[in-house]
PDB file of C-alpha atoms and ligand atoms in Angstrom:
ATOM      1  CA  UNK A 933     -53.692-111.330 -84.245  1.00 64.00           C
ATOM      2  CA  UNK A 934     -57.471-110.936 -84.547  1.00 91.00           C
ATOM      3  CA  UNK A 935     -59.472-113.443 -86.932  1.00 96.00           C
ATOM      4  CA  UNK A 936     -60.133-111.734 -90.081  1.00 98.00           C
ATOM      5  CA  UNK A 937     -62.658-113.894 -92.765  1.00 98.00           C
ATOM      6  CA  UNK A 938     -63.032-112.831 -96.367  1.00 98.00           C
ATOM      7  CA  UNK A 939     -65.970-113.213 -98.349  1.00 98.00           C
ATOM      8  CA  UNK A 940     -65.840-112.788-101.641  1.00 98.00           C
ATOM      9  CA  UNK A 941     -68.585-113.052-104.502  1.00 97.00           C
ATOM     10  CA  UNK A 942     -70.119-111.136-107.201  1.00 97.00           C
ATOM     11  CA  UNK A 943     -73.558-110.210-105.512  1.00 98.00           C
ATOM     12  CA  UNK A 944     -74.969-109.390-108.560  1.00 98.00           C
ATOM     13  CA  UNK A 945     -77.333-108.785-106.243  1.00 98.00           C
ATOM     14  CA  UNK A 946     -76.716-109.344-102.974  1.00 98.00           C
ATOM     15  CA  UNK A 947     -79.808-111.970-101.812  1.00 98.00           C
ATOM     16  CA  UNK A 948     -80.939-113.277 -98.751  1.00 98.00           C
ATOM     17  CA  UNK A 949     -78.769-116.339 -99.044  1.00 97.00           C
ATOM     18  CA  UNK A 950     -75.518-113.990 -99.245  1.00 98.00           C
ATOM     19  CA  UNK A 951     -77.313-112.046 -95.982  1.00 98.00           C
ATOM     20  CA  UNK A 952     -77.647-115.402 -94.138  1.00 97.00           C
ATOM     21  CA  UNK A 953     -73.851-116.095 -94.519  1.00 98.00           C
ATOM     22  CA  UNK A 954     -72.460-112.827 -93.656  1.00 98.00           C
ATOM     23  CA  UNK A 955     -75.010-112.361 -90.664  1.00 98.00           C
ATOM     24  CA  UNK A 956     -74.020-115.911 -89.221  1.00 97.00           C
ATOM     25  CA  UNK A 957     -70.342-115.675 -90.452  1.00 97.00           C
ATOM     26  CA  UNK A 958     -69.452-111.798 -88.787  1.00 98.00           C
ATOM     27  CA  UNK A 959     -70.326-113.684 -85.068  1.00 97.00           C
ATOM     28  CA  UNK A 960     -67.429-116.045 -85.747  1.00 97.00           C
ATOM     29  CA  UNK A 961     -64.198-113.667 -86.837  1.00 98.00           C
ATOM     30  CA  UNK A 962     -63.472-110.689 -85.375  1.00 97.00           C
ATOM     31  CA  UNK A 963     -63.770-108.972 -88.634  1.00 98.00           C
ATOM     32  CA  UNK A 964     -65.591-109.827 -91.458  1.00 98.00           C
ATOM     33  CA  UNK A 965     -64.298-108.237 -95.075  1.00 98.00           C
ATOM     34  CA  UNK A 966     -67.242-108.487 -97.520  1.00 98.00           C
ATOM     35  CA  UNK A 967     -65.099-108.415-100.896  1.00 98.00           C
ATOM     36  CA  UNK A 968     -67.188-107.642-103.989  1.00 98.00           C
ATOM     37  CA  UNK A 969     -65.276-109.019-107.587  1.00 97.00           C
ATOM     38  CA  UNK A 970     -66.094-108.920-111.019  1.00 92.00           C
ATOM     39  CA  UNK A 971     -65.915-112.499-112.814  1.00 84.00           C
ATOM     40  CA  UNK A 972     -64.273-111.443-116.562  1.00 82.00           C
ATOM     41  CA  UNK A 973     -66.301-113.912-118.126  1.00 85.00           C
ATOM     42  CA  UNK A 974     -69.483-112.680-116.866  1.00 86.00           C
ATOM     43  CA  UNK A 975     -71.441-109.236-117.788  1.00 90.00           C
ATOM     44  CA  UNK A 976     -73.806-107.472-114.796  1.00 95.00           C
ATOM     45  CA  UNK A 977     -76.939-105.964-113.980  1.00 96.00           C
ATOM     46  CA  UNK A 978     -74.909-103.535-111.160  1.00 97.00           C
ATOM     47  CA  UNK A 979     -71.951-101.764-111.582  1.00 95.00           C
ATOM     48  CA  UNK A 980     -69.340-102.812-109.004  1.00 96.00           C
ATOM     49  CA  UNK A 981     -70.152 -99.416-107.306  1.00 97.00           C
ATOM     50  CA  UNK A 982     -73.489 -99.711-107.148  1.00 98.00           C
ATOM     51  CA  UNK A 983     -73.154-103.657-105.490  1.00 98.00           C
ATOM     52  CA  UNK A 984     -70.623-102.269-103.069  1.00 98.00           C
ATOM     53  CA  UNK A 985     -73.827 -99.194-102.395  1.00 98.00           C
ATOM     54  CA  UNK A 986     -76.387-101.985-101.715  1.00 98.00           C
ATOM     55  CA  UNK A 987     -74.349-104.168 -99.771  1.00 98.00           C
ATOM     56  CA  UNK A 988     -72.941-101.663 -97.334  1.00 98.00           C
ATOM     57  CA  UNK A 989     -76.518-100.599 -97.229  1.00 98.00           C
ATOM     58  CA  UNK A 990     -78.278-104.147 -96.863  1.00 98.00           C
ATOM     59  CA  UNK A 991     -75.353-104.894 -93.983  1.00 98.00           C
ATOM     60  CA  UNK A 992     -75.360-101.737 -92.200  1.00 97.00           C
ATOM     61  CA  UNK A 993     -77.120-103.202 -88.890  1.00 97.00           C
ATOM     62  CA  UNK A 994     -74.374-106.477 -88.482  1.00 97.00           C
ATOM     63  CA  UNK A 995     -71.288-105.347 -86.590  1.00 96.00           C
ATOM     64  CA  UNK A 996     -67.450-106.109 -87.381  1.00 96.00           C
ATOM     65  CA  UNK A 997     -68.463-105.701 -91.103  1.00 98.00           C
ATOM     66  CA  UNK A 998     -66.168-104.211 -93.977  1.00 98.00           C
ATOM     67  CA  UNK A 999     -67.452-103.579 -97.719  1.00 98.00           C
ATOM     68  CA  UNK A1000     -64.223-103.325-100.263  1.00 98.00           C
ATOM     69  CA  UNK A1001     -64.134-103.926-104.063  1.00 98.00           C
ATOM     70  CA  UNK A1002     -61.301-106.105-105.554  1.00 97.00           C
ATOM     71  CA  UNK A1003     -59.718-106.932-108.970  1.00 95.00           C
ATOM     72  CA  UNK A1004     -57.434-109.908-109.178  1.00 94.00           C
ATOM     73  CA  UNK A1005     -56.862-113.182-107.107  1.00 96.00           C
ATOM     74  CA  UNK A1006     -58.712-113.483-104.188  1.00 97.00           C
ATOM     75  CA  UNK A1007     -55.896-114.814-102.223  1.00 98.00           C
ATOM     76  CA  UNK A1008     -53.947-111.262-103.199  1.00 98.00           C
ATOM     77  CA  UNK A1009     -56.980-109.572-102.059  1.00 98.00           C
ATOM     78  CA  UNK A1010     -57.089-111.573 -98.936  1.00 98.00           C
ATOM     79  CA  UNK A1011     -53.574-110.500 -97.898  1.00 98.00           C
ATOM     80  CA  UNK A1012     -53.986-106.884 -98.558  1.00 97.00           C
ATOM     81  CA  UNK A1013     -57.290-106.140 -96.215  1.00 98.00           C
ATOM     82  CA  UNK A1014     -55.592-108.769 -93.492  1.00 98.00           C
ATOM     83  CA  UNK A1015     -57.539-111.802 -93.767  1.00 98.00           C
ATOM     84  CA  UNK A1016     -56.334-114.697 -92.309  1.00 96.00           C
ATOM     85  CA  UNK A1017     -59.402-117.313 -93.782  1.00 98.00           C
ATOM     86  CA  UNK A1018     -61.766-117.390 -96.511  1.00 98.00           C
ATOM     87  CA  UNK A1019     -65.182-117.875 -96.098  1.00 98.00           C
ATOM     88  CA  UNK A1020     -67.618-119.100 -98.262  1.00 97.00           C
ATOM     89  CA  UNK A1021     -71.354-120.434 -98.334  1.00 96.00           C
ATOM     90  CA  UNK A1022     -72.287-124.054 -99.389  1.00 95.00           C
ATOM     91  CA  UNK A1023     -75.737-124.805-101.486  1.00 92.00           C
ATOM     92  CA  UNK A1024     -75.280-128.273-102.780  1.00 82.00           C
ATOM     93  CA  UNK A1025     -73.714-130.781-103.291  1.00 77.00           C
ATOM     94  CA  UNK A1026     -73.488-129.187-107.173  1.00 79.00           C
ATOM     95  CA  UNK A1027     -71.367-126.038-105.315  1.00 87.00           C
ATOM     96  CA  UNK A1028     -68.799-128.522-103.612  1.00 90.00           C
ATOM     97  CA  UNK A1029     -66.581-130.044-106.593  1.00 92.00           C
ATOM     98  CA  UNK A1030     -66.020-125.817-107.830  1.00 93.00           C
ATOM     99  CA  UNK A1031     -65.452-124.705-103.873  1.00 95.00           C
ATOM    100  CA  UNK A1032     -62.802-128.122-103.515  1.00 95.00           C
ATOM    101  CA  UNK A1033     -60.850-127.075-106.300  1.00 97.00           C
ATOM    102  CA  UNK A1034     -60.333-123.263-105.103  1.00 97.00           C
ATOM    103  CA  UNK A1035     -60.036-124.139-101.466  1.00 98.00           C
ATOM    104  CA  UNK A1036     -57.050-126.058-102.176  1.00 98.00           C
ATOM    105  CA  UNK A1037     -55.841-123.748-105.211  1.00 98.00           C
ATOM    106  CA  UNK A1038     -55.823-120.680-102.866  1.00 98.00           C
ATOM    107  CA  UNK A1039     -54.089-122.642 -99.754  1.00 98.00           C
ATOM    108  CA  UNK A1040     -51.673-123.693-101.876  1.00 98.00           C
ATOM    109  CA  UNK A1041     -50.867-119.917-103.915  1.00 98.00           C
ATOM    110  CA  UNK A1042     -50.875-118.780 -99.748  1.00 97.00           C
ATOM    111  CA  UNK A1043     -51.331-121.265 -96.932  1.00 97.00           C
ATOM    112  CA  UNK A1044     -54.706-119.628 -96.523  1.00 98.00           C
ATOM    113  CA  UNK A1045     -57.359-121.772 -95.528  1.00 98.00           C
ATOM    114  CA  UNK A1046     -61.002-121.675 -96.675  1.00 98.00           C
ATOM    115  CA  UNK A1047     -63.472-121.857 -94.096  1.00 97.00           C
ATOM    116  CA  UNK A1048     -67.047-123.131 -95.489  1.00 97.00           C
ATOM    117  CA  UNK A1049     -70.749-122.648 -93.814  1.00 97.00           C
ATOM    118  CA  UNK A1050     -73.910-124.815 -94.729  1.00 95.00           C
ATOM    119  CA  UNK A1051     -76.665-122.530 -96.658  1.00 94.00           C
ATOM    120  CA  UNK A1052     -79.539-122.044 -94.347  1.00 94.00           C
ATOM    121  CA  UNK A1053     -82.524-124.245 -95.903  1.00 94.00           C
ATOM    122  CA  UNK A1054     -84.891-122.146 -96.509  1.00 93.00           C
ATOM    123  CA  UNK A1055     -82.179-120.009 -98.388  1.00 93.00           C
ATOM    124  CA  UNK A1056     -80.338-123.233-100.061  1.00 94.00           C
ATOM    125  CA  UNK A1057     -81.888-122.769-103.497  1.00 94.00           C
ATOM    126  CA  UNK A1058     -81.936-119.074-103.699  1.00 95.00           C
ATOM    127  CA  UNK A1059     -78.951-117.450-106.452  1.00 95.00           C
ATOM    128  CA  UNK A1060     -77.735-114.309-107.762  1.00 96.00           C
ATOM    129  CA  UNK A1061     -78.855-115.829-111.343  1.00 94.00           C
ATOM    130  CA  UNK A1062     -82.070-117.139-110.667  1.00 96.00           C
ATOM    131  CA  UNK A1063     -83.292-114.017-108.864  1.00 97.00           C
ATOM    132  CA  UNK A1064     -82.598-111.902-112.150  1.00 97.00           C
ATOM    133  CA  UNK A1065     -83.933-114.573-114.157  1.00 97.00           C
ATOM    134  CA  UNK A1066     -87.299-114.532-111.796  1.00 97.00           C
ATOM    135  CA  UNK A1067     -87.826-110.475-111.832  1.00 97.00           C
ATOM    136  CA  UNK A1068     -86.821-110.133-115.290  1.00 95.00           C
ATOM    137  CA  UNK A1069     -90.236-112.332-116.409  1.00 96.00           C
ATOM    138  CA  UNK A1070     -92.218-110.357-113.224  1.00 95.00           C
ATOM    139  CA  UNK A1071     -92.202-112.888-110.971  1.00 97.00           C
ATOM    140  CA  UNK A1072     -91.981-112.001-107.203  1.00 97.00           C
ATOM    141  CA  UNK A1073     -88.636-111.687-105.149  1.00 98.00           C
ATOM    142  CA  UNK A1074     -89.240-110.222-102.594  1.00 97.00           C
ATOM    143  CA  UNK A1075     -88.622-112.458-100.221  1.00 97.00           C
ATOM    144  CA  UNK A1076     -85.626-113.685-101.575  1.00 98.00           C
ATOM    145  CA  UNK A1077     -83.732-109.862-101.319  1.00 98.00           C
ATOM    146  CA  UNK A1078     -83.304-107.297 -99.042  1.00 98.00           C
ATOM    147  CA  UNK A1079     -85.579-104.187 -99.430  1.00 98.00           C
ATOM    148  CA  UNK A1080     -82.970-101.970-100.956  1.00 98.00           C
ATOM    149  CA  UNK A1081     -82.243-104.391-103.472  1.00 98.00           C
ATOM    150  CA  UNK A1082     -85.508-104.967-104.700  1.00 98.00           C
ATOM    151  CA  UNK A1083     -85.984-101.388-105.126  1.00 98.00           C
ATOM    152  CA  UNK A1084     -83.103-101.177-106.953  1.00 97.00           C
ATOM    153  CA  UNK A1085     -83.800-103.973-109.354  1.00 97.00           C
ATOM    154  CA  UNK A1086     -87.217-102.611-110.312  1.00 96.00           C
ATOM    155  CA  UNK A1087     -85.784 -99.056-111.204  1.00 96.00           C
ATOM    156  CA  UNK A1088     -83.386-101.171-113.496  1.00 95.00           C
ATOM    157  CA  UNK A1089     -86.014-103.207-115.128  1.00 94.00           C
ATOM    158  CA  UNK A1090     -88.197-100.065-115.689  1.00 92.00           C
ATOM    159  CA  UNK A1091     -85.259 -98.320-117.690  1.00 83.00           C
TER     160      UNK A1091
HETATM  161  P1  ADP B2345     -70.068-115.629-107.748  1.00 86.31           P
HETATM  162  O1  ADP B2345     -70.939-114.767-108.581  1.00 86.31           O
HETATM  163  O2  ADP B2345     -68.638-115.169-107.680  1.00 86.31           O
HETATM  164  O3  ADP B2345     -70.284-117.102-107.953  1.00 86.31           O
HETATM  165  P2  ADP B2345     -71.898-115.437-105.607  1.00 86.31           P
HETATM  166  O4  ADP B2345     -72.268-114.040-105.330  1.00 86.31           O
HETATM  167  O5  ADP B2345     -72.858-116.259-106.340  1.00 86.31           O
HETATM  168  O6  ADP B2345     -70.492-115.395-106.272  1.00 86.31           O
HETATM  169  O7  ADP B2345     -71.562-116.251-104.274  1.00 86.31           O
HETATM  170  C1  ADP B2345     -70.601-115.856-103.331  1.00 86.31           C
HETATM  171  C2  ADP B2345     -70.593-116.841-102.187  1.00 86.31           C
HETATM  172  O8  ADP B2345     -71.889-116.900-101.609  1.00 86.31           O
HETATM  173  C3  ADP B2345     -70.251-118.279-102.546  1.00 86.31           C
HETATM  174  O9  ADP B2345     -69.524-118.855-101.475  1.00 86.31           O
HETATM  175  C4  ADP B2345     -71.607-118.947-102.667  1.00 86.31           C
HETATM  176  O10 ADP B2345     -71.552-120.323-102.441  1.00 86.31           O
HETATM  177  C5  ADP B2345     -72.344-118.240-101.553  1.00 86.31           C
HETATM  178  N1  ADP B2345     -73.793-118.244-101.738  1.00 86.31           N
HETATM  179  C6  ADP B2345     -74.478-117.782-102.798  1.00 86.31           C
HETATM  180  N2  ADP B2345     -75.807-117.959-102.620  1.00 86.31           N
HETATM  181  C7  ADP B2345     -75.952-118.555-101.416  1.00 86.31           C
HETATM  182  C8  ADP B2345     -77.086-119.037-100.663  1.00 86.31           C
HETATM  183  N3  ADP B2345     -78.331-118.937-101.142  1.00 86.31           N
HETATM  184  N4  ADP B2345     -76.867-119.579 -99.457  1.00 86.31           N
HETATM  185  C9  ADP B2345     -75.595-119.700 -98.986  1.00 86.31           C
HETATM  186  N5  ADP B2345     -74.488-119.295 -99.643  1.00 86.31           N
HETATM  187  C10 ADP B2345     -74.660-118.728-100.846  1.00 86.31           C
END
């Protein structure tokens, strides 16, 4: 059976930060599923269509890559695209308590175990949040995107 990871967020938008893990992450599984949710208790800039268009875009270039929506538990979404772990990107020490308590919540709804990478420094403050909170008072991102993304995000703001 061939190592399949999961990695799930909200990439509301995707950032560089998400692009470090999934670049680093695809070399280590033989298949990487990126798995884009909605959090109920949050409201969007992007559609869940238009996330899955930019990160399938953003992505195209890193190999053993899949782009799939989901609704639901992650650990149900896990099982039906075939992935064996769950990946997910550390910040801080301020991310660990959160990722602790759904690591063990998901290996115990499954036996599926959660598989964590360290945030590249120079990416390790970077968020989906502060990124819309930055352009939306027309401060500069670009370095903290990808190039599709940015466009994106200043045809929203225009409208
Ligand atoms: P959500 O909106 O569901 O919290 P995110 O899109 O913020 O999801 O994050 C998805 C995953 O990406 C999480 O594992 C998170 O820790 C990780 N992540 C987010 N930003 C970064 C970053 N700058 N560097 C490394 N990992 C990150």
């Amino acid at each position: 059976m061939g190592r399949v990871a999961i990695y799930a967020g909200s990439f509301d938008p995707l950032t560089m930060g998400h692009i470090d893990i999934i670049s680093r992450g695809a070399k280590l599984f033989d298949e990487l599923v990126v798995a884009i949710g909605n959090n109920p208790s949050k409201s969007y800039m992007f559609d869940l269509e238009e996330r899955k268009v930019m990160v399938s875009e953003a992505c195209q270039d890193i190999p053993g890559l899949r782009v799939v929506t989901f609704a639901g538990l992650l650990v149900q979404a896990s099982e039906s695209e075939g992935a064996n772990v769950i990946l997910r990107g550390l910040r801080a020490f301020a991310d660990f308590e959160l990722e602790f308590r759904n690591g063990l919540a998901n290996r115990d709804l499954s036996g599926i175990e959660t598989v964590f990478m360290l945030a590249d420094p120079p990416h390790i403050f970077i968020s989906s949040s502060l990124v819309k909170e930055i352009s939306i008072n027309g401060g500069d991102i670009s370095s903290y995107v990808p190039g599709n993304v940015l466009t994106a995000m200043r045809r929203r703001l225009a409208n």
